[in-house]
């Protein structure tokens, strides 16, 4: 089966990496010939993290996508990560459907809110229902959580599959060394998402005034946290597991809004896979992943200091939560469990051969 994967980014983009690129060895080992064409280059992503726009990269990406689509009929199915052309109507997806090329579209965040909740009345009017059209015309919508799946069903999608964001449990392993003498509260993400840490800075200051504790943010810009209790560390794909293994507590604070309710809790899965207990805001899928009192704790705005204090002071509780979290990942949030499900979803898009062709083949 020949599949064209039109990803958003290359390996540098976390969403593309964890939603599809990490599945490629499994899919190829099971007979799928997958060709990958990212929309945006790593150079574009680096400039985005640095707060600079590179329009020439955007134009080059759109041209690359047009060329890829001209070859789409050579494939049995197309995987679209989110949409084909951001901030353009869904004409390309409609052409795919009209050409008889089945496509699977994947969502790991509430992309539809980028349009239907946009501050511009014009964008809301022209693109507000765009993603609903993309979902409705898809052979299958793959959603990372119930919030996204509910939107797809409401849009009239004919088939919706819920596949969570996962990690490779062979690569993500609990650390084998004792807990840090001074407990480390850790966070991992990107410069764009480190804003969720800002409301917790007073909490970190209060904790450090009462007890020995360090706060480490992997992937955050140093200048964004200069003069605060937060120590920043660079992120790389090669060192991300080792970085998380140095944490004693992993955190995922979020604000409660429509966009955040569509997130898939990837960093929680990363922490838990490394046997790290978690504290998270009870927003969206966080309330599904975190089982309070079993693998971690949930914390509303005024509860963070209390919940973090509980875990900082009880090393045995951290060990127990971490062990249970690792098992939860192995049972559901792992590449090993979800890869066969994704293979089945993609295989379901293959058109069945007419009975006459089957008979000729049997003869």
Tab-separated table of C-alpha atoms in Angstrom:
chain	number	residue	atom	x	y	z
A	1	UNK	CA	0.000	0.000	0.000
A	2	UNK	CA	1.456	3.365	-1.053
A	3	UNK	CA	0.802	6.247	1.340
A	4	UNK	CA	1.666	9.929	1.025
A	5	UNK	CA	2.201	11.609	4.398
A	6	UNK	CA	1.736	15.374	4.167
A	7	UNK	CA	3.067	16.340	7.570
A	8	UNK	CA	3.102	19.822	9.038
A	9	UNK	CA	6.810	19.736	9.887
A	10	UNK	CA	9.862	17.509	9.695
A	11	UNK	CA	11.440	15.762	12.715
A	12	UNK	CA	12.063	19.091	14.480
A	13	UNK	CA	8.322	19.663	14.874
A	14	UNK	CA	7.072	17.819	17.960
A	15	UNK	CA	3.535	17.275	16.683
A	16	UNK	CA	4.687	15.773	13.371
A	17	UNK	CA	7.345	13.692	15.078
A	18	UNK	CA	5.094	12.105	17.658
A	19	UNK	CA	1.860	11.857	15.665
A	20	UNK	CA	3.320	10.140	12.575
A	21	UNK	CA	7.072	10.199	11.979
A	22	UNK	CA	7.780	7.904	14.914
A	23	UNK	CA	5.357	5.336	13.415
A	24	UNK	CA	7.202	5.095	10.097
A	25	UNK	CA	9.528	2.156	10.955
A	26	UNK	CA	6.529	0.110	12.109
A	27	UNK	CA	4.360	0.986	9.115
A	28	UNK	CA	7.158	0.263	6.651
A	29	UNK	CA	7.981	-3.035	8.336
A	30	UNK	CA	4.341	-4.027	7.731
A	31	UNK	CA	4.397	-3.388	4.010
A	32	UNK	CA	3.438	0.270	3.772
A	33	UNK	CA	5.439	2.372	1.323
A	34	UNK	CA	5.228	5.808	2.985
A	35	UNK	CA	6.539	8.970	1.328
A	36	UNK	CA	6.843	12.046	3.557
A	37	UNK	CA	6.525	15.660	2.348
A	38	UNK	CA	6.514	18.262	5.173
A	39	UNK	CA	4.812	21.608	4.619
A	40	UNK	CA	7.303	23.667	6.631
A	41	UNK	CA	11.069	23.225	6.825
A	42	UNK	CA	13.186	23.026	9.978
A	43	UNK	CA	14.620	26.462	9.057
A	44	UNK	CA	11.101	27.911	9.187
A	45	UNK	CA	10.451	26.290	12.553
A	46	UNK	CA	13.698	27.622	14.019
A	47	UNK	CA	12.827	31.140	12.886
A	48	UNK	CA	9.338	30.730	14.348
A	49	UNK	CA	10.780	29.831	17.764
A	50	UNK	CA	13.028	32.879	17.513
A	51	UNK	CA	10.001	35.088	16.871
A	52	UNK	CA	10.903	35.916	13.269
A	53	UNK	CA	8.670	35.437	10.230
A	54	UNK	CA	10.219	33.903	7.085
A	55	UNK	CA	7.694	34.391	4.345
A	56	UNK	CA	9.972	32.941	1.703
A	57	UNK	CA	9.939	29.643	3.652
A	58	UNK	CA	6.143	29.758	3.814
A	59	UNK	CA	5.862	30.333	0.061
A	60	UNK	CA	8.404	27.583	-0.625
A	61	UNK	CA	6.400	25.229	1.609
A	62	UNK	CA	3.146	25.956	-0.208
A	63	UNK	CA	4.818	25.363	-3.576
A	64	UNK	CA	6.280	22.083	-2.329
A	65	UNK	CA	2.818	21.024	-1.219
A	66	UNK	CA	1.273	21.845	-4.595
A	67	UNK	CA	3.880	19.664	-6.300
A	68	UNK	CA	3.170	16.828	-3.865
A	69	UNK	CA	-0.571	17.024	-4.492
A	70	UNK	CA	-0.025	16.755	-8.231
A	71	UNK	CA	1.372	13.281	-7.504
A	72	UNK	CA	-1.388	12.261	-5.057
A	73	UNK	CA	-3.223	9.915	-7.435
A	74	UNK	CA	-0.170	7.669	-7.512
A	75	UNK	CA	-0.896	6.752	-3.891
A	76	UNK	CA	-3.548	4.552	-2.318
A	77	UNK	CA	-4.142	7.055	0.495
A	78	UNK	CA	-2.955	10.416	1.764
A	79	UNK	CA	-2.385	11.342	5.416
A	80	UNK	CA	-2.935	15.032	6.131
A	81	UNK	CA	-1.662	16.495	9.364
A	82	UNK	CA	-4.334	19.063	10.288
A	83	UNK	CA	-4.921	20.726	6.855
A	84	UNK	CA	-3.249	21.136	3.484
A	85	UNK	CA	-2.904	24.929	3.280
A	86	UNK	CA	-3.205	27.045	6.453
A	87	UNK	CA	-5.373	30.131	6.125
A	88	UNK	CA	-6.771	29.072	2.758
A	89	UNK	CA	-10.197	27.482	2.199
A	90	UNK	CA	-10.458	23.703	1.953
A	91	UNK	CA	-10.384	23.633	-1.846
A	92	UNK	CA	-7.393	21.265	-2.037
A	93	UNK	CA	-8.988	18.724	0.297
A	94	UNK	CA	-12.175	18.891	-1.796
A	95	UNK	CA	-10.179	18.244	-4.974
A	96	UNK	CA	-8.600	15.181	-3.372
A	97	UNK	CA	-12.020	13.811	-2.551
A	98	UNK	CA	-13.322	14.591	-6.052
A	99	UNK	CA	-10.313	12.797	-7.533
A	100	UNK	CA	-11.143	9.683	-5.533
A	101	UNK	CA	-8.017	9.843	-3.369
A	102	UNK	CA	-8.999	8.843	0.189
A	103	UNK	CA	-7.344	10.856	2.927
A	104	UNK	CA	-6.869	10.443	6.650
A	105	UNK	CA	-6.676	13.705	8.561
A	106	UNK	CA	-5.115	13.952	12.013
A	107	UNK	CA	-5.650	16.422	14.872
A	108	UNK	CA	-3.694	16.665	18.094
A	109	UNK	CA	-4.924	20.153	18.939
A	110	UNK	CA	-8.009	22.300	18.397
A	111	UNK	CA	-6.854	23.801	15.102
A	112	UNK	CA	-10.458	24.698	14.222
A	113	UNK	CA	-10.378	27.346	16.957
A	114	UNK	CA	-7.620	29.151	15.053
A	115	UNK	CA	-10.386	30.032	12.599
A	116	UNK	CA	-13.743	29.922	14.366
A	117	UNK	CA	-12.450	31.926	17.355
A	118	UNK	CA	-10.166	34.248	15.364
A	119	UNK	CA	-10.259	37.921	16.328
A	120	UNK	CA	-10.944	38.891	12.686
A	121	UNK	CA	-14.581	38.763	11.620
A	122	UNK	CA	-13.394	38.161	8.042
A	123	UNK	CA	-11.359	35.076	9.026
A	124	UNK	CA	-14.242	33.724	11.088
A	125	UNK	CA	-16.618	34.276	8.185
A	126	UNK	CA	-14.450	32.755	5.448
A	127	UNK	CA	-12.660	29.986	7.369
A	128	UNK	CA	-14.741	29.435	10.497
A	129	UNK	CA	-16.113	26.083	9.248
A	130	UNK	CA	-13.084	25.105	7.138
A	131	UNK	CA	-11.859	22.298	9.380
A	132	UNK	CA	-15.386	20.878	9.612
A	133	UNK	CA	-15.351	20.521	5.820
A	134	UNK	CA	-11.925	18.831	5.942
A	135	UNK	CA	-13.186	16.451	8.621
A	136	UNK	CA	-16.448	15.672	6.801
A	137	UNK	CA	-14.691	14.801	3.524
A	138	UNK	CA	-12.025	12.603	5.140
A	139	UNK	CA	-12.118	8.821	4.884
A	140	UNK	CA	-11.075	8.769	8.547
A	141	UNK	CA	-10.478	11.487	11.135
A	142	UNK	CA	-7.833	10.518	13.702
A	143	UNK	CA	-8.258	12.521	16.904
A	144	UNK	CA	-5.887	12.678	19.857
A	145	UNK	CA	-8.614	13.118	22.470
A	146	UNK	CA	-12.378	13.227	23.008
A	147	UNK	CA	-12.636	17.012	22.565
A	148	UNK	CA	-11.270	16.727	19.029
A	149	UNK	CA	-13.234	13.559	18.260
A	150	UNK	CA	-16.485	15.233	19.343
A	151	UNK	CA	-15.831	18.103	16.931
A	152	UNK	CA	-15.254	15.628	14.087
A	153	UNK	CA	-18.472	13.764	14.836
A	154	UNK	CA	-20.352	17.055	15.014
A	155	UNK	CA	-18.918	18.016	11.611
A	156	UNK	CA	-20.382	14.850	10.092
A	157	UNK	CA	-17.183	12.806	9.725
A	158	UNK	CA	-18.008	9.304	8.515
A	159	UNK	CA	-15.297	7.613	10.584
A	160	UNK	CA	-13.533	8.900	13.710
A	161	UNK	CA	-10.742	7.047	15.513
A	162	UNK	CA	-9.287	8.172	18.829
A	163	UNK	CA	-5.535	7.532	18.978
A	164	UNK	CA	-3.680	9.304	21.808
A	165	UNK	CA	-0.269	10.852	21.473
A	166	UNK	CA	2.272	8.236	22.523
A	167	UNK	CA	5.954	7.583	23.171
A	168	UNK	CA	8.275	4.704	22.348
A	169	UNK	CA	8.644	2.937	25.688
A	170	UNK	CA	11.860	1.307	24.502
A	171	UNK	CA	13.385	4.759	24.181
A	172	UNK	CA	11.694	6.323	27.207
A	173	UNK	CA	12.862	4.488	30.326
A	174	UNK	CA	12.725	5.322	34.063
A	175	UNK	CA	16.033	6.487	35.422
A	176	UNK	CA	18.045	3.977	37.401
A	177	UNK	CA	19.681	6.457	39.795
A	178	UNK	CA	18.373	7.595	43.244
A	179	UNK	CA	16.195	10.743	43.561
A	180	UNK	CA	18.009	14.091	43.563
A	181	UNK	CA	19.105	15.298	46.984
A	182	UNK	CA	17.413	18.595	46.123
A	183	UNK	CA	14.134	17.699	44.336
A	184	UNK	CA	13.783	18.990	40.782
A	185	UNK	CA	10.451	20.241	39.428
A	186	UNK	CA	10.722	19.857	35.670
A	187	UNK	CA	8.937	21.064	32.564
A	188	UNK	CA	9.663	20.345	28.886
A	189	UNK	CA	8.284	22.176	25.866
A	190	UNK	CA	9.038	24.927	23.372
A	191	UNK	CA	9.651	28.689	23.636
A	192	UNK	CA	6.075	29.240	22.429
A	193	UNK	CA	4.509	27.127	25.190
A	194	UNK	CA	6.728	28.217	28.092
A	195	UNK	CA	4.224	31.028	28.734
A	196	UNK	CA	2.205	28.538	30.781
A	197	UNK	CA	4.980	28.609	33.397
A	198	UNK	CA	4.759	32.363	33.984
A	199	UNK	CA	1.716	32.268	36.356
A	200	UNK	CA	3.577	29.759	38.550
A	201	UNK	CA	6.640	31.940	39.170
A	202	UNK	CA	5.265	33.189	42.542
A	203	UNK	CA	4.624	29.558	43.515
A	204	UNK	CA	8.209	28.599	42.697
A	205	UNK	CA	9.513	31.560	44.721
A	206	UNK	CA	7.347	30.603	47.703
A	207	UNK	CA	8.517	26.987	47.565
A	208	UNK	CA	12.182	27.937	47.394
A	209	UNK	CA	11.685	30.233	50.394
A	210	UNK	CA	10.446	27.266	52.435
A	211	UNK	CA	12.502	24.278	51.263
A	212	UNK	CA	15.340	23.189	48.972
A	213	UNK	CA	13.924	22.707	45.470
A	214	UNK	CA	14.997	23.495	41.913
A	215	UNK	CA	12.838	24.326	38.891
A	216	UNK	CA	14.116	23.356	35.441
A	217	UNK	CA	12.486	24.231	32.089
A	218	UNK	CA	13.788	22.312	29.070
A	219	UNK	CA	13.206	24.086	25.756
A	220	UNK	CA	12.364	27.516	27.208
A	221	UNK	CA	14.244	30.655	26.147
A	222	UNK	CA	16.708	31.790	28.871
A	223	UNK	CA	15.807	35.461	28.397
A	224	UNK	CA	12.138	34.718	29.162
A	225	UNK	CA	13.057	33.538	32.680
A	226	UNK	CA	16.021	35.738	33.563
A	227	UNK	CA	15.908	36.724	37.240
A	228	UNK	CA	13.336	34.034	38.120
A	229	UNK	CA	13.692	30.718	40.000
A	230	UNK	CA	13.461	28.847	36.672
A	231	UNK	CA	16.684	27.343	35.271
A	232	UNK	CA	16.437	26.855	31.513
A	233	UNK	CA	18.023	24.036	29.532
A	234	UNK	CA	18.244	23.586	25.748
A	235	UNK	CA	16.075	20.961	24.102
A	236	UNK	CA	17.203	18.415	21.556
A	237	UNK	CA	15.631	15.181	20.369
A	238	UNK	CA	18.793	13.328	21.357
A	239	UNK	CA	18.785	14.543	24.976
A	240	UNK	CA	15.073	14.964	25.802
A	241	UNK	CA	14.719	11.589	27.533
A	242	UNK	CA	17.890	12.114	29.567
A	243	UNK	CA	16.628	15.580	30.546
A	244	UNK	CA	13.286	14.239	31.816
A	245	UNK	CA	15.050	11.458	33.729
A	246	UNK	CA	16.650	14.197	35.847
A	247	UNK	CA	13.213	15.405	37.023
A	248	UNK	CA	11.662	14.347	40.351
A	249	UNK	CA	8.284	15.916	39.491
A	250	UNK	CA	6.946	16.768	36.037
A	251	UNK	CA	4.477	19.611	35.611
A	252	UNK	CA	1.997	20.690	32.940
A	253	UNK	CA	0.245	23.937	33.867
A	254	UNK	CA	-2.407	25.194	31.422
A	255	UNK	CA	-4.934	27.961	31.254
A	256	UNK	CA	-8.525	26.792	30.872
A	257	UNK	CA	-9.604	27.928	27.414
A	258	UNK	CA	-10.946	26.362	24.230
A	259	UNK	CA	-7.478	25.935	22.667
A	260	UNK	CA	-5.970	24.240	25.715
A	261	UNK	CA	-8.896	21.812	25.992
A	262	UNK	CA	-7.798	20.378	22.653
A	263	UNK	CA	-4.244	19.560	23.763
A	264	UNK	CA	-3.185	15.926	24.021
A	265	UNK	CA	-1.017	15.981	27.165
A	266	UNK	CA	2.158	14.834	25.427
A	267	UNK	CA	4.545	16.106	28.079
A	268	UNK	CA	2.587	14.221	30.756
A	269	UNK	CA	3.067	11.025	28.747
A	270	UNK	CA	6.789	11.786	28.459
A	271	UNK	CA	7.135	12.308	32.219
A	272	UNK	CA	5.139	9.198	33.093
A	273	UNK	CA	7.093	7.035	30.649
A	274	UNK	CA	10.234	8.026	32.566
A	275	UNK	CA	8.612	7.081	35.875
A	276	UNK	CA	8.242	10.726	36.929
A	277	UNK	CA	5.127	11.659	38.995
A	278	UNK	CA	3.088	14.510	37.539
A	279	UNK	CA	1.159	17.592	38.615
A	280	UNK	CA	-1.124	19.140	35.993
A	281	UNK	CA	-3.917	21.626	35.531
A	282	UNK	CA	-7.302	19.844	35.258
A	283	UNK	CA	-7.852	21.044	31.685
A	284	UNK	CA	-9.005	18.861	28.790
A	285	UNK	CA	-7.304	15.499	28.443
A	286	UNK	CA	-5.071	16.191	31.465
A	287	UNK	CA	-7.999	15.095	33.617
A	288	UNK	CA	-8.066	11.776	31.757
A	289	UNK	CA	-4.329	11.062	31.780
A	290	UNK	CA	-3.747	12.049	35.407
A	291	UNK	CA	-5.429	9.784	37.936
A	292	UNK	CA	-5.247	11.773	41.185
A	293	UNK	CA	-3.707	9.752	43.986
A	294	UNK	CA	-2.521	7.034	41.576
A	295	UNK	CA	-0.048	8.484	39.051
A	296	UNK	CA	-0.042	12.157	40.042
A	297	UNK	CA	-2.066	15.137	41.199
A	298	UNK	CA	-4.252	17.766	39.587
A	299	UNK	CA	-3.924	21.397	40.641
A	300	UNK	CA	-6.312	24.296	40.084
A	301	UNK	CA	-4.821	27.807	40.112
A	302	UNK	CA	-4.562	28.155	43.900
A	303	UNK	CA	-3.556	24.523	44.566
A	304	UNK	CA	-0.151	24.333	42.894
A	305	UNK	CA	1.931	25.169	45.963
A	306	UNK	CA	0.048	22.634	48.079
A	307	UNK	CA	0.257	19.795	45.524
A	308	UNK	CA	3.923	20.395	44.765
A	309	UNK	CA	4.733	20.552	48.473
A	310	UNK	CA	3.045	17.171	48.986
A	311	UNK	CA	5.265	15.512	46.406
A	312	UNK	CA	8.458	17.369	47.310
A	313	UNK	CA	8.188	16.164	50.916
A	314	UNK	CA	7.303	12.524	50.181
A	315	UNK	CA	9.863	10.583	48.135
A	316	UNK	CA	7.956	7.307	48.550
A	317	UNK	CA	4.783	8.875	47.136
A	318	UNK	CA	6.795	10.119	44.149
A	319	UNK	CA	8.143	6.604	43.584
A	320	UNK	CA	4.652	5.072	43.809
A	321	UNK	CA	3.072	7.605	41.439
A	322	UNK	CA	5.971	7.252	39.027
A	323	UNK	CA	5.673	3.475	38.925
A	324	UNK	CA	1.939	3.614	38.236
A	325	UNK	CA	2.412	6.284	35.579
A	326	UNK	CA	4.932	4.121	33.751
A	327	UNK	CA	2.443	1.241	33.709
A	328	UNK	CA	-0.323	3.494	32.374
A	329	UNK	CA	1.939	4.503	29.487
A	330	UNK	CA	2.855	0.900	28.730
A	331	UNK	CA	-0.834	-0.095	28.733
A	332	UNK	CA	-2.223	2.662	26.476
A	333	UNK	CA	0.045	5.612	25.685
A	334	UNK	CA	2.788	3.627	23.974
A	335	UNK	CA	3.880	3.224	20.386
A	336	UNK	CA	3.750	-0.525	20.858
A	337	UNK	CA	0.003	-0.446	21.678
A	338	UNK	CA	-1.115	2.228	19.205
A	339	UNK	CA	0.984	1.361	16.132
A	340	UNK	CA	-1.154	-1.690	15.214
A	341	UNK	CA	-4.282	0.456	15.617
A	342	UNK	CA	-2.915	3.131	13.278
A	343	UNK	CA	-1.919	0.454	10.742
A	344	UNK	CA	-5.490	-0.836	10.819
A	345	UNK	CA	-6.909	2.675	10.311
A	346	UNK	CA	-4.699	3.319	7.284
A	347	UNK	CA	-5.405	-0.109	5.810
A	348	UNK	CA	-9.143	0.543	6.064
A	349	UNK	CA	-8.845	3.290	3.446
A	350	UNK	CA	-7.565	0.895	0.786
A	351	UNK	CA	-10.332	0.442	-1.833
A	352	UNK	CA	-11.524	-3.161	-1.996
A	353	UNK	CA	-11.008	-4.884	-5.330
A	354	UNK	CA	-14.123	-5.534	-7.443
A	355	UNK	CA	-15.422	-9.121	-7.221
A	356	UNK	CA	-14.532	-9.692	-10.882
A	357	UNK	CA	-10.873	-8.820	-10.243
A	358	UNK	CA	-10.814	-11.068	-7.180
A	359	UNK	CA	-12.153	-13.960	-9.259
A	360	UNK	CA	-9.520	-13.452	-11.972
A	361	UNK	CA	-6.796	-13.387	-9.350
A	362	UNK	CA	-8.085	-16.620	-7.806
A	363	UNK	CA	-8.158	-18.321	-11.228
